[in-house]
Structures are given as C-alpha cells and as structure tokens.
Coordinates of C-alpha atoms in Angstrom, one line a residue:
V1375 CA 11.3 2.4 17.0
Q1376 CA 9.2 1.3 19.9
L1377 CA 5.8 -0.3 20.0
V1378 CA 4.0 -0.6 23.4
E1379 CA 0.8 -2.6 23.8
S1380 CA -1.8 -2.1 26.4
G1381 CA -5.3 -3.2 27.2
G1382 CA -4.8 -6.9 27.7
G1383 CA -6.3 -8.8 30.6
L1384 CA -9.1 -11.1 31.5
G1385 CA -12.2 -11.2 29.3
Q1386 CA -15.3 -13.3 29.3
A1387 CA -16.6 -15.4 26.4
G1388 CA -19.0 -13.2 24.4
G1389 CA -17.5 -10.1 25.8
S1390 CA -15.1 -7.5 24.4
L1391 CA -11.6 -6.1 25.0
R1392 CA -9.7 -3.4 23.2
L1393 CA -6.0 -3.4 22.7
S1394 CA -3.9 -0.4 22.0
C1395 CA -0.5 -0.1 20.4
T1396 CA 1.3 3.2 20.8
A1397 CA 4.3 3.8 18.5
S1398 CA 7.3 6.1 19.1
G1399 CA 10.4 6.8 17.0
F1400 CA 8.4 6.8 13.7
T1401 CA 5.2 8.0 12.3
F1402 CA 2.4 6.0 10.8
D1403 CA 3.1 7.5 7.4
E1404 CA 3.8 4.7 4.9
Y1405 CA 3.6 2.1 7.6
A1406 CA 1.7 -1.2 8.2
I1407 CA 0.6 -2.1 11.7
G1408 CA -0.4 -5.6 12.6
W1409 CA -1.6 -7.6 15.5
F1410 CA -0.2 -11.1 16.0
R1411 CA -0.9 -13.6 18.7
Q1412 CA 0.8 -16.7 20.1
V1413 CA -0.1 -19.5 22.4
P1414 CA 2.8 -21.3 24.1
G1415 CA 3.8 -24.3 22.0
K1416 CA 2.0 -23.1 18.9
E1417 CA 3.0 -21.0 15.9
R1418 CA 2.5 -17.3 15.9
E1419 CA -0.7 -16.3 14.1
G1420 CA -1.3 -13.0 12.2
V1421 CA -4.6 -11.7 13.5
A1422 CA -5.2 -8.3 11.8
C1423 CA -3.3 -5.7 9.8
I1424 CA -3.9 -2.2 8.6
S1425 CA -2.1 -0.1 6.0
S1426 CA -1.6 3.6 6.8
I1427 CA -1.4 4.3 3.0
D1428 CA -5.0 3.6 2.2
G1429 CA -6.6 2.0 5.3
T1430 CA -6.6 -1.5 3.8
T1431 CA -7.2 -4.1 6.4
S1432 CA -6.6 -7.8 6.5
Y1433 CA -8.0 -10.3 9.0
A1434 CA -7.4 -14.0 9.9
D1435 CA -10.4 -16.1 9.2
S1436 CA -10.6 -17.0 12.8
V1437 CA -11.4 -13.4 13.8
K1438 CA -13.3 -12.0 10.8
G1439 CA -16.5 -10.4 11.8
R1440 CA -15.4 -10.2 15.5
F1441 CA -12.2 -8.2 15.6
I1442 CA -11.7 -4.7 14.1
I1443 CA -8.3 -3.1 13.6
S1444 CA -8.0 0.7 13.4
S1445 CA -5.4 3.4 13.7
D1446 CA -5.2 7.0 14.7
S1447 CA -2.2 8.7 13.0
A1448 CA -2.5 11.8 15.1
K1449 CA -2.0 9.7 18.2
N1450 CA 0.4 7.3 16.5
T1451 CA -1.7 4.6 18.0
A1452 CA -3.4 1.5 16.6
Y1453 CA -6.2 -0.4 18.1
L1454 CA -7.6 -3.9 18.1
Q1455 CA -11.3 -4.1 19.1
M1456 CA -12.0 -7.7 20.0
N1457 CA -15.7 -8.6 20.2
N1458 CA -17.6 -11.8 20.9
L1459 CA -14.5 -13.2 22.5
K1460 CA -13.9 -16.9 22.6
P1461 CA -11.7 -19.0 24.9
E1462 CA -9.6 -19.9 21.9
D1463 CA -8.7 -16.2 21.6
T1464 CA -6.5 -16.6 24.7
A1465 CA -2.9 -15.7 23.8
V1466 CA -0.2 -13.2 24.1
Y1467 CA -1.0 -10.4 21.6
Y1468 CA 1.8 -8.6 19.9
C1469 CA 1.8 -5.3 18.0
A1470 CA 4.1 -5.2 15.0
G1471 CA 5.0 -2.7 12.4
E1472 CA 6.9 -2.3 9.1
T1473 CA 7.6 0.6 6.8
F1474 CA 6.6 0.6 3.1
E1475 CA 9.6 2.8 2.3
G1476 CA 11.3 1.5 -0.8
V1477 CA 8.7 -1.1 -1.5
T1478 CA 7.2 -1.0 -5.1
E1479 CA 4.7 -3.8 -4.9
K1480 CA 3.0 -2.5 -1.8
A1481 CA -0.2 -4.6 -1.9
D1482 CA 1.7 -8.0 -2.2
F1483 CA 4.1 -6.8 0.5
F1484 CA 1.3 -5.8 2.8
Y1485 CA -0.4 -9.2 2.7
A1486 CA 2.9 -11.0 3.0
I1487 CA 4.0 -9.2 6.2
C1488 CA 0.5 -9.5 7.6
R1489 CA 0.8 -13.2 7.4
Y1490 CA 4.5 -13.8 8.1
G1491 CA 5.5 -11.0 10.4
M1492 CA 7.0 -7.6 10.5
D1493 CA 10.3 -5.9 11.4
D1494 CA 9.4 -4.1 14.6
W1495 CA 7.7 -5.7 17.6
G1496 CA 6.2 -4.8 20.9
K1497 CA 6.7 -7.0 24.0
G1498 CA 3.2 -8.3 24.0
T1499 CA 0.1 -8.2 26.2
L1500 CA -1.7 -11.3 27.6
V1501 CA -5.3 -11.8 26.8
T1502 CA -7.2 -14.5 28.7
V1503 CA -10.7 -15.4 27.8
S1504 CA -12.7 -17.4 30.3
S1505 CA -15.6 -19.6 29.3

C-alpha cells in the first residue's frame, strides 16, 4: 500500500490550493481516505475524510465550509480542495487510508478513524499560507 501526496506549497490567505493523494497497491473499494495535518509541536488533527462505500464525508470544524474532500475511484486518487485559506492552515498535510474489510459497524468505524487516524499513511506535503 502506498499513498503519495502532491499539490502542497505556498498559498495566500483567502486563496486556494488543491492537494492530491494517489494510491497504489489497493483500490478505493471499501476504503476510507482521510486528510490529516500537523504543525510541529502540536497534535495531529483530522481535517477531512471520505468513505468510498457511500461517499460520506466528515470535516473538522476548523475547515467546514472551506475545504472539500473528494475521490475518483477510476484514478485511485483523492483530493482536498482548500478554499479561503488562513495562515492557521499552515501545516504538513498527510493522506491516510484504511479498509472497511471485516468491519461490521462501518459508520462508527468511519468517524473513529477520521478522528484518531488510519493504518496507511503518505509521507506528507507542506502547505504554507501567508497572510
């Protein structure tokens, strides 16, 4: 399993950036993909998640209404569209994934892994937002 992020870089406050996460070694069937971010010295934060089963999404309160997560199963790629960027969005952004295989309570599982983390991780991409 490999997850590779791209699209990070420098953005301006009020502007937009789009991150991509391309997966290999598995397909998006029965899988959850999430974006997490971390600032040095602070705890990792779950930003947004999407379920490939039914398209359910979940967002952190800090990004609701500004960020949009989506996925393209044909391309095995997930995206994070970040709009109305704020300096506090500056962080390393990680793509993560976990399978629903063998999970019975999928809804509870989905929200738990969106908050606490997933099994498979990319190496991260830095997003810096200038004021």
